[in-house]
C-alpha cells in the first residue's frame, strides 16, 4: 500500500525537496494534497506531477479555511508541514486532528504551542516526526540508543554568514548579505534566523519540547561545515553523532519512510577525502537571540510564543529595510520584557499572544 502524503508549503524550499524525495520513491507514495500560499504557477507545476492530488492556494479569499478543511479531509497517512512561520501552527493541528502522522519542518508549531500539540498528538496516536535536520538527527540517535542513559543533547549550528564578523560590522549588514547562507539553501525567513542564530534559539526550544529535556541539558556548538547534524552525550560520557552531507532531502526522506530506513535515492554519500570538521563555542554577545531563547524557554508559558512572534515581526522589518540587523534582538528583548507567564491553555490564547507580541514589536519598530 502506498503512503498517502499531504505536502503543505509545496512551493517552498522544504516542499520542493519533499517532492523530490517522493518522486524518487513514487512506488511508495501517493501525493493526495498540495498546498501553497501565493505561488500559483509553482503549485500548478507541482500538481502536474500528481494529477490526483487536490491543490489549495491559501492566499485566496477563504483560503485559510479551505486549507484547514483540505487537510482535515485528505485522509493522509503522513502530512509534511513545510509552511514558514506561525501560519504553520493551525495546519499542524488540523493534520494531527485528522489522525495523520506529522513530518514537521515548521518548528514554529512546537515553539508556539509544543506541549498542547504533543498532547493532542498523543491522544490522536499521531506520530510527530521531526524534519529539522538537528532534530531528525537526535530523533534517530535516541531511537538507536534510548533515553535511559541520555545525559544531554548537543545541537550543532553552522554559525551562519556572520560568524566571523565583529559586532560593529554586524550593525551594518544588509538583507542581501544575511540571505547568503554558507552551507544551506533555505527560504528567506529561516536564512535570516540562521544569520542571527535565532534559528538555533528556536531549535533549542523545539528540542526541549520534542525530547522532554530541561534547558540546561541542551547545548549548542558551532560546526561550520554542517556535516554533524547533532549529537547526544550519554551519562558515561560517550558521544554519538549523526553525519551526512548538508541536504534536507535526507532528513525529509528519514521522516517520510519512518519507521523504515531506506536507500537514500542517490542524494549523495558523504565523501571523507576532503572533509574538515571544526568546532567552536557560540558567541553569546554577538548572537543575543540565542540567549533570549534560553531565557524564554526557562520562563515557560507564552514566552516562547512571544519570542517567535517578535522575531518574525523583526525579521520582516529587517527584510523591508526598516530596521538594522542588530535591532532584531533589541525588538525581541523589548517584547519579552512584558509578562508572558500565563500558562499555555489552548490554541486560541496562543494565537492571541502571537498577535499581541507582533503588535508590540510593530510599535517598537515604528518608534525607531
Ligand atoms: P520557504 O519560504 O521556502 O517556503 C514556505 C512555504 O510556505 C511556501 O510554500 C509558501 O507558499 C508557504 N506559505 C507561506 N506563508 C503561508 C501561509 N500563511 N499559509 C500557508 N502556506 C504558507 O520556507 P522553507 O521551506 O525554508 O521553510 C519552511 C519551514 O521549514 C520553516 O518553518 C523553516 O523554519 C523550516 N525548516 C526549513 C529548512 C530549510 O532547509 N529550508 C530546514 C529546517 C527547517 P508560497 O511560496 O506559495 O507563498
Ligand atoms: Mg535546523
Short mmCIF file of C-alpha atoms and ligand atoms in Angstrom, two decimals:
data_model
loop_
_atom_site.label_atom_id
_atom_site.label_comp_id
_atom_site.label_asym_id
_atom_site.label_seq_id
_atom_site.Cartn_x
_atom_site.Cartn_y
_atom_site.Cartn_z
CA UNK A 1 0.00 0.00 0.00
CA UNK A 2 1.30 3.42 -0.96
CA UNK A 3 1.54 6.03 1.77
CA UNK A 4 -0.88 8.89 1.16
CA UNK A 5 1.10 12.12 1.56
CA UNK A 6 -0.07 15.72 2.01
CA UNK A 7 2.57 18.38 1.28
CA UNK A 8 1.97 21.77 2.95
CA UNK A 9 4.21 24.59 1.72
CA UNK A 10 4.73 22.65 -1.52
CA UNK A 11 6.29 25.63 -3.32
CA UNK A 12 8.93 26.36 -0.66
CA UNK A 13 12.40 25.04 -0.08
CA UNK A 14 11.24 22.15 2.16
CA UNK A 15 8.21 21.43 -0.02
CA UNK A 16 10.26 21.13 -3.19
CA UNK A 17 12.83 18.91 -1.50
CA UNK A 18 9.99 16.74 -0.17
CA UNK A 19 8.52 16.40 -3.66
CA UNK A 20 11.97 15.35 -4.92
CA UNK A 21 12.13 12.61 -2.29
CA UNK A 22 8.57 11.49 -3.04
CA UNK A 23 9.14 11.40 -6.80
CA UNK A 24 12.31 9.37 -6.32
CA UNK A 25 10.24 6.88 -4.26
CA UNK A 26 6.98 7.12 -6.22
CA UNK A 27 6.33 3.39 -5.86
CA UNK A 28 5.92 4.01 -2.10
CA UNK A 29 3.93 7.25 -2.10
CA UNK A 30 0.78 8.86 -3.47
CA UNK A 31 0.52 12.64 -3.11
CA UNK A 32 -3.07 13.47 -2.14
CA UNK A 33 -2.81 17.15 -1.25
CA UNK A 34 -0.52 20.01 -2.32
CA UNK A 35 -0.81 23.40 -0.62
CA UNK A 36 0.88 26.72 -1.29
CA UNK A 37 0.13 30.30 -0.35
CA UNK A 38 0.87 32.75 -3.18
CA UNK A 39 2.84 30.86 -5.83
CA UNK A 40 0.09 29.78 -8.23
CA UNK A 41 2.48 28.77 -11.00
CA UNK A 42 4.68 26.76 -8.63
CA UNK A 43 1.63 24.95 -7.26
CA UNK A 44 0.39 24.13 -10.76
CA UNK A 45 3.83 22.79 -11.66
CA UNK A 46 3.86 20.52 -8.59
CA UNK A 47 0.27 19.45 -9.34
CA UNK A 48 1.19 18.44 -12.90
CA UNK A 49 3.32 15.61 -11.46
CA UNK A 50 0.44 14.41 -9.24
CA UNK A 51 -2.83 14.81 -11.16
CA UNK A 52 -4.89 13.02 -8.46
CA UNK A 53 -3.75 15.43 -5.75
CA UNK A 54 -6.03 18.22 -4.58
CA UNK A 55 -4.34 21.65 -4.74
CA UNK A 56 -5.08 24.60 -2.43
CA UNK A 57 -3.78 28.17 -2.71
CA UNK A 58 -4.35 29.65 0.74
CA UNK A 59 -3.84 33.37 -0.04
CA UNK A 60 -7.14 33.40 -1.93
CA UNK A 61 -10.30 34.66 -0.14
CA UNK A 62 -11.36 31.96 2.32
CA UNK A 63 -8.09 30.25 1.57
CA UNK A 64 -7.12 29.53 5.16
CA UNK A 65 -10.42 27.75 5.84
CA UNK A 66 -10.04 25.85 2.56
CA UNK A 67 -6.53 24.81 3.59
CA UNK A 68 -7.66 23.55 7.01
CA UNK A 69 -10.65 21.73 5.50
CA UNK A 70 -8.49 20.10 2.84
CA UNK A 71 -6.06 18.84 5.50
CA UNK A 72 -8.96 17.51 7.58
CA UNK A 73 -10.41 15.65 4.59
CA UNK A 74 -7.20 14.42 2.93
CA UNK A 75 -7.07 11.05 4.74
CA UNK A 76 -3.30 11.39 4.55
CA UNK A 77 -1.10 8.81 6.22
CA UNK A 78 1.57 11.45 6.60
CA UNK A 79 1.49 15.24 6.28
CA UNK A 80 4.69 17.15 5.70
CA UNK A 81 4.45 20.67 7.07
CA UNK A 82 6.88 22.93 5.20
CA UNK A 83 4.92 26.15 5.79
CA UNK A 84 7.08 29.02 7.04
CA UNK A 85 6.37 30.84 10.29
CA UNK A 86 3.48 30.95 12.73
CA UNK A 87 0.99 30.24 9.93
CA UNK A 88 2.12 26.61 10.19
CA UNK A 89 0.57 26.05 13.63
CA UNK A 90 -3.11 25.56 12.73
CA UNK A 91 -2.32 23.32 9.73
CA UNK A 92 -0.20 21.11 12.03
CA UNK A 93 -3.13 20.80 14.40
CA UNK A 94 -5.54 20.03 11.56
CA UNK A 95 -3.21 17.26 10.35
CA UNK A 96 -2.96 15.71 13.83
CA UNK A 97 -6.73 16.01 14.35
CA UNK A 98 -7.21 14.05 11.12
CA UNK A 99 -5.07 11.23 12.55
CA UNK A 100 -2.25 11.75 10.04
CA UNK A 101 1.39 11.38 11.10
CA UNK A 102 3.11 14.77 11.02
CA UNK A 103 6.53 15.17 9.40
CA UNK A 104 7.30 18.52 10.91
CA UNK A 105 9.68 21.07 9.39
CA UNK A 106 7.63 24.00 10.72
CA UNK A 107 9.45 24.40 14.05
CA UNK A 108 7.17 27.32 14.97
CA UNK A 109 4.40 24.77 15.66
CA UNK A 110 6.38 23.42 18.63
CA UNK A 111 7.90 26.73 19.74
CA UNK A 112 4.47 28.35 19.97
CA UNK A 113 2.41 25.52 21.40
CA UNK A 114 4.59 22.43 21.80
CA UNK A 115 3.01 20.93 24.94
CA UNK A 116 -0.53 21.37 23.55
CA UNK A 117 0.42 19.96 20.16
CA UNK A 118 2.21 16.92 21.58
CA UNK A 119 -0.63 16.21 23.99
CA UNK A 120 -3.11 16.24 21.11
CA UNK A 121 -0.79 14.05 19.03
CA UNK A 122 -0.61 11.51 21.87
CA UNK A 123 -4.42 11.49 22.19
CA UNK A 124 -4.84 11.01 18.43
CA UNK A 125 -1.97 8.48 18.29
CA UNK A 126 -0.46 10.62 15.53
CA UNK A 127 3.35 10.41 15.44
CA UNK A 128 5.22 13.73 15.19
CA UNK A 129 8.42 13.09 13.26
CA UNK A 130 10.96 15.92 13.19
CA UNK A 131 12.30 17.06 9.82
CA UNK A 132 14.55 19.88 11.07
CA UNK A 133 17.97 18.32 10.43
CA UNK A 134 19.23 18.60 14.03
CA UNK A 135 16.07 17.13 15.50
CA UNK A 136 15.92 14.43 12.87
CA UNK A 137 19.47 13.50 13.90
CA UNK A 138 18.61 13.44 17.62
CA UNK A 139 15.39 11.52 16.94
CA UNK A 140 17.40 8.83 15.14
CA UNK A 141 20.15 8.79 17.80
CA UNK A 142 17.60 8.44 20.59
CA UNK A 143 15.76 5.70 18.68
CA UNK A 144 19.08 3.85 18.49
CA UNK A 145 20.41 4.48 22.00
CA UNK A 146 17.35 5.09 24.15
CA UNK A 147 16.84 7.80 26.75
CA UNK A 148 17.68 5.82 29.89
CA UNK A 149 21.37 6.82 29.90
CA UNK A 150 20.97 10.05 27.97
CA UNK A 151 22.70 12.99 29.65
CA UNK A 152 22.49 15.87 27.18
CA UNK A 153 21.65 16.94 23.66
CA UNK A 154 24.20 18.88 21.63
CA UNK A 155 22.70 20.85 18.76
CA UNK A 156 25.13 21.82 16.04
CA UNK A 157 24.90 25.21 14.32
CA UNK A 158 26.64 26.45 11.19
CA UNK A 159 27.08 29.88 12.79
CA UNK A 160 25.68 31.48 9.63
CA UNK A 161 27.34 34.03 7.35
CA UNK A 162 28.35 36.46 10.16
CA UNK A 163 30.18 34.02 12.39
CA UNK A 164 33.47 35.88 11.92
CA UNK A 165 32.20 39.48 11.85
CA UNK A 166 32.65 41.90 14.75
CA UNK A 167 29.60 43.41 16.46
CA UNK A 168 30.31 46.71 14.71
CA UNK A 169 30.40 45.03 11.33
CA UNK A 170 27.16 43.20 12.14
CA UNK A 171 25.42 46.53 12.78
CA UNK A 172 25.90 47.42 9.10
CA UNK A 173 24.94 44.17 7.33
CA UNK A 174 22.35 44.27 4.54
CA UNK A 175 19.45 41.85 3.94
CA UNK A 176 21.35 40.60 0.86
CA UNK A 177 24.41 39.56 2.86
CA UNK A 178 22.22 37.98 5.57
CA UNK A 179 20.42 35.99 2.86
CA UNK A 180 23.67 34.38 1.64
CA UNK A 181 23.97 31.27 3.82
CA UNK A 182 27.31 29.42 3.62
CA UNK A 183 26.05 25.80 3.78
CA UNK A 184 22.23 25.54 3.47
CA UNK A 185 19.88 26.77 0.75
CA UNK A 186 16.62 27.68 2.51
CA UNK A 187 13.68 30.11 2.50
CA UNK A 188 14.35 33.79 3.41
CA UNK A 189 12.96 33.79 6.98
CA UNK A 190 14.99 30.83 8.25
CA UNK A 191 18.08 32.14 6.43
CA UNK A 192 17.94 35.43 8.35
CA UNK A 193 17.30 33.41 11.53
CA UNK A 194 20.47 31.44 10.83
CA UNK A 195 22.45 34.67 10.50
CA UNK A 196 21.16 35.95 13.88
CA UNK A 197 21.19 32.47 15.46
CA UNK A 198 17.50 32.92 16.29
CA UNK A 199 17.12 29.72 14.31
CA UNK A 200 19.23 27.88 16.86
CA UNK A 201 17.23 29.58 19.61
CA UNK A 202 14.00 28.26 18.09
CA UNK A 203 15.64 24.85 17.77
CA UNK A 204 16.68 24.79 21.45
CA UNK A 205 13.02 25.31 22.34
CA UNK A 206 11.94 22.74 19.73
CA UNK A 207 14.38 20.17 21.17
CA UNK A 208 13.29 20.80 24.77
CA UNK A 209 9.73 20.10 23.71
CA UNK A 210 10.30 17.12 21.41
CA UNK A 211 12.75 15.29 23.66
CA UNK A 212 11.44 16.49 27.01
CA UNK A 213 14.80 17.88 28.14
CA UNK A 214 15.44 20.81 30.52
CA UNK A 215 17.21 23.89 29.02
CA UNK A 216 20.49 23.19 30.84
CA UNK A 217 20.72 19.78 29.15
CA UNK A 218 20.59 21.28 25.66
CA UNK A 219 23.92 22.65 24.41
CA UNK A 220 24.85 24.40 21.17
CA UNK A 221 28.16 24.00 19.37
CA UNK A 222 29.25 25.72 16.15
CA UNK A 223 30.12 23.22 13.41
CA UNK A 224 30.59 25.45 10.35
CA UNK A 225 30.62 22.69 7.73
CA UNK A 226 27.11 21.47 8.75
CA UNK A 227 28.24 17.84 8.43
CA UNK A 228 27.48 16.78 12.01
CA UNK A 229 23.75 17.36 12.35
CA UNK A 230 23.67 16.95 16.13
CA UNK A 231 24.95 14.73 18.93
CA UNK A 232 23.83 13.11 22.14
CA UNK A 233 26.07 12.62 25.17
CA UNK A 234 25.36 9.64 27.42
CA UNK A 235 25.86 9.54 31.21
CA UNK A 236 29.14 7.66 30.79
CA UNK A 237 30.45 10.46 28.55
CA UNK A 238 30.10 8.60 25.25
CA UNK A 239 29.07 10.87 22.39
CA UNK A 240 27.02 9.75 19.41
CA UNK A 241 26.77 11.94 16.34
CA UNK A 242 24.83 11.82 13.10
CA UNK A 243 26.70 12.89 9.96
CA UNK A 244 25.78 13.43 6.34
CA UNK A 245 26.06 15.97 3.56
CA UNK A 246 24.00 19.09 4.27
CA UNK A 247 20.97 18.19 2.14
CA UNK A 248 17.43 18.48 3.56
CA UNK A 249 16.27 15.63 1.31
CA UNK A 250 17.99 13.26 3.76
CA UNK A 251 16.05 14.18 6.95
CA UNK A 252 12.87 14.54 4.86
CA UNK A 253 13.42 11.06 3.49
CA UNK A 254 14.00 9.66 7.01
CA UNK A 255 10.71 11.19 8.13
CA UNK A 256 8.67 10.05 5.13
CA UNK A 257 9.90 6.45 5.30
CA UNK A 258 9.92 6.29 9.12
CA UNK A 259 9.93 3.82 10.88
CA UNK A 260 11.62 2.12 7.96
CA UNK A 261 15.09 3.01 6.74
CA UNK A 262 15.54 3.09 3.01
CA UNK A 263 18.29 3.60 0.44
CA UNK A 264 18.89 7.33 0.00
CA UNK A 265 17.81 7.69 -3.62
CA UNK A 266 21.11 8.98 -4.92
CA UNK A 267 21.16 12.13 -2.78
CA UNK A 268 24.88 11.60 -2.35
CA UNK A 269 27.01 9.98 0.29
CA UNK A 270 29.45 11.83 2.48
CA UNK A 271 32.93 11.79 1.00
CA UNK A 272 35.74 11.79 3.58
CA UNK A 273 38.51 12.74 1.15
CA UNK A 274 38.19 16.49 1.53
CA UNK A 275 36.42 16.61 4.87
CA UNK A 276 37.38 19.03 7.66
CA UNK A 277 35.36 19.32 10.85
CA UNK A 278 35.75 22.42 13.01
CA UNK A 279 34.05 23.28 16.27
CA UNK A 280 33.69 26.42 18.34
CA UNK A 281 31.53 27.93 21.03
CA UNK A 282 28.72 30.30 20.04
CA UNK A 283 29.46 33.93 20.94
CA UNK A 284 26.50 34.84 23.15
CA UNK A 285 27.30 38.56 22.97
CA UNK A 286 27.27 38.72 19.21
CA UNK A 287 24.21 36.48 18.98
CA UNK A 288 21.83 37.63 21.75
CA UNK A 289 18.91 35.82 20.09
CA UNK A 290 20.34 32.55 21.35
CA UNK A 291 20.44 33.67 25.00
CA UNK A 292 16.96 35.20 24.69
CA UNK A 293 15.60 31.84 23.51
CA UNK A 294 17.09 30.03 26.52
CA UNK A 295 15.53 32.68 28.76
CA UNK A 296 12.14 32.33 27.06
CA UNK A 297 12.34 28.55 27.46
CA UNK A 298 13.21 28.85 31.18
CA UNK A 299 10.38 31.35 31.73
CA UNK A 300 7.94 28.98 30.05
CA UNK A 301 4.25 29.77 29.50
CA UNK A 302 3.76 32.01 26.48
CA UNK A 303 7.35 33.36 26.44
CA UNK A 304 8.47 31.04 23.62
CA UNK A 305 5.43 32.07 21.56
CA UNK A 306 6.24 35.77 22.16
CA UNK A 307 9.89 35.16 21.26
CA UNK A 308 8.85 33.64 17.95
CA UNK A 309 6.31 36.34 17.12
CA UNK A 310 8.67 39.22 18.00
CA UNK A 311 11.42 37.68 15.90
CA UNK A 312 9.10 37.13 12.93
CA UNK A 313 7.94 40.75 13.02
CA UNK A 314 11.54 41.98 13.42
CA UNK A 315 12.86 39.84 10.55
CA UNK A 316 10.08 41.09 8.26
CA UNK A 317 11.02 44.69 9.18
CA UNK A 318 14.71 43.98 8.54
CA UNK A 319 13.89 42.49 5.12
CA UNK A 320 11.82 45.61 4.30
CA UNK A 321 14.87 47.72 5.16
CA UNK A 322 13.04 49.27 8.14
CA UNK A 323 15.43 48.17 10.90
CA UNK A 324 19.05 47.16 11.26
CA UNK A 325 20.20 43.58 11.78
CA UNK A 326 21.02 44.04 15.48
CA UNK A 327 17.59 45.55 16.07
CA UNK A 328 16.10 42.07 15.64
CA UNK A 329 17.40 41.19 19.10
CA UNK A 330 16.53 44.62 20.55
CA UNK A 331 12.91 44.25 19.36
CA UNK A 332 12.68 40.71 20.71
CA UNK A 333 14.14 41.74 24.06
CA UNK A 334 11.64 44.59 24.29
CA UNK A 335 8.70 42.26 23.63
CA UNK A 336 9.99 39.66 26.10
CA UNK A 337 10.29 42.32 28.82
CA UNK A 338 6.47 42.13 29.10
CA UNK A 339 4.70 39.45 31.13
CA UNK A 340 4.06 36.27 29.10
CA UNK A 341 3.91 33.95 32.07
CA UNK A 342 0.28 32.84 31.59
CA UNK A 343 0.04 29.07 31.18
CA UNK A 344 -0.44 27.53 27.74
CA UNK A 345 -4.14 26.77 27.98
CA UNK A 346 -5.45 26.47 24.43
CA UNK A 347 -4.59 27.31 20.85
CA UNK A 348 -6.86 30.37 20.78
CA UNK A 349 -4.86 32.04 23.56
CA UNK A 350 -1.60 31.11 21.84
CA UNK A 351 -2.79 32.83 18.64
CA UNK A 352 -3.92 35.83 20.67
CA UNK A 353 -0.49 36.15 22.35
CA UNK A 354 1.17 35.77 18.97
CA UNK A 355 -0.87 38.74 17.68
CA UNK A 356 -0.16 40.81 20.82
CA UNK A 357 3.58 40.18 20.61
CA UNK A 358 3.61 41.20 16.92
CA UNK A 359 1.68 44.38 17.68
CA UNK A 360 4.18 45.29 20.42
CA UNK A 361 7.09 44.63 18.09
CA UNK A 362 5.49 46.85 15.43
CA UNK A 363 5.13 49.74 17.93
CA UNK A 364 8.83 49.45 18.74
CA UNK A 365 9.72 49.33 15.02
CA UNK A 366 7.65 52.45 14.25
CA UNK A 367 9.35 54.37 17.08
CA UNK A 368 12.85 53.64 15.82
P1 LIG B 1 10.03 28.87 2.21
O1 LIG B 1 9.88 30.33 2.44
O2 LIG B 1 10.98 28.41 1.18
O3 LIG B 1 8.60 28.22 1.88
C1 LIG B 1 7.47 28.50 2.65
C2 LIG B 1 6.26 27.76 2.11
O4 LIG B 1 5.15 28.05 2.95
C3 LIG B 1 5.86 28.16 0.70
O5 LIG B 1 5.32 27.05 0.03
C4 LIG B 1 4.77 29.21 0.94
O6 LIG B 1 3.85 29.33 -0.13
C5 LIG B 1 4.09 28.62 2.16
N1 LIG B 1 3.42 29.63 2.99
C6 LIG B 1 3.89 30.85 3.36
N2 LIG B 1 3.00 31.51 4.13
C7 LIG B 1 1.92 30.68 4.23
C8 LIG B 1 0.66 30.81 4.88
N3 LIG B 1 0.33 31.92 5.57
N4 LIG B 1 -0.21 29.76 4.79
C9 LIG B 1 0.12 28.65 4.10
N5 LIG B 1 1.29 28.49 3.45
C10 LIG B 1 2.19 29.49 3.54
O7 LIG B 1 10.38 28.24 3.64
P2 LIG B 1 11.29 26.96 3.99
O8 LIG B 1 10.90 25.82 3.12
O9 LIG B 1 12.71 27.35 4.03
O10 LIG B 1 10.87 26.68 5.48
C11 LIG B 1 9.61 26.08 5.82
C12 LIG B 1 9.64 25.67 7.29
O11 LIG B 1 10.61 24.65 7.46
C13 LIG B 1 10.03 26.80 8.25
O12 LIG B 1 9.32 26.63 9.45
C14 LIG B 1 11.51 26.54 8.50
O13 LIG B 1 11.93 27.03 9.75
C15 LIG B 1 11.58 25.02 8.44
N6 LIG B 1 12.87 24.48 8.07
C16 LIG B 1 13.39 24.76 6.84
C17 LIG B 1 14.63 24.26 6.46
C18 LIG B 1 15.17 24.51 5.09
O14 LIG B 1 16.21 23.92 4.74
N7 LIG B 1 14.56 25.30 4.26
C19 LIG B 1 15.42 23.44 7.40
C20 LIG B 1 14.76 23.17 8.64
C21 LIG B 1 13.53 23.68 8.96
P3 LIG B 1 4.09 30.34 -1.39
O15 LIG B 1 5.52 30.20 -1.79
O16 LIG B 1 3.14 29.78 -2.42
O17 LIG B 1 3.74 31.71 -0.97
MG1 LIG B 2 17.78 23.07 11.66
#
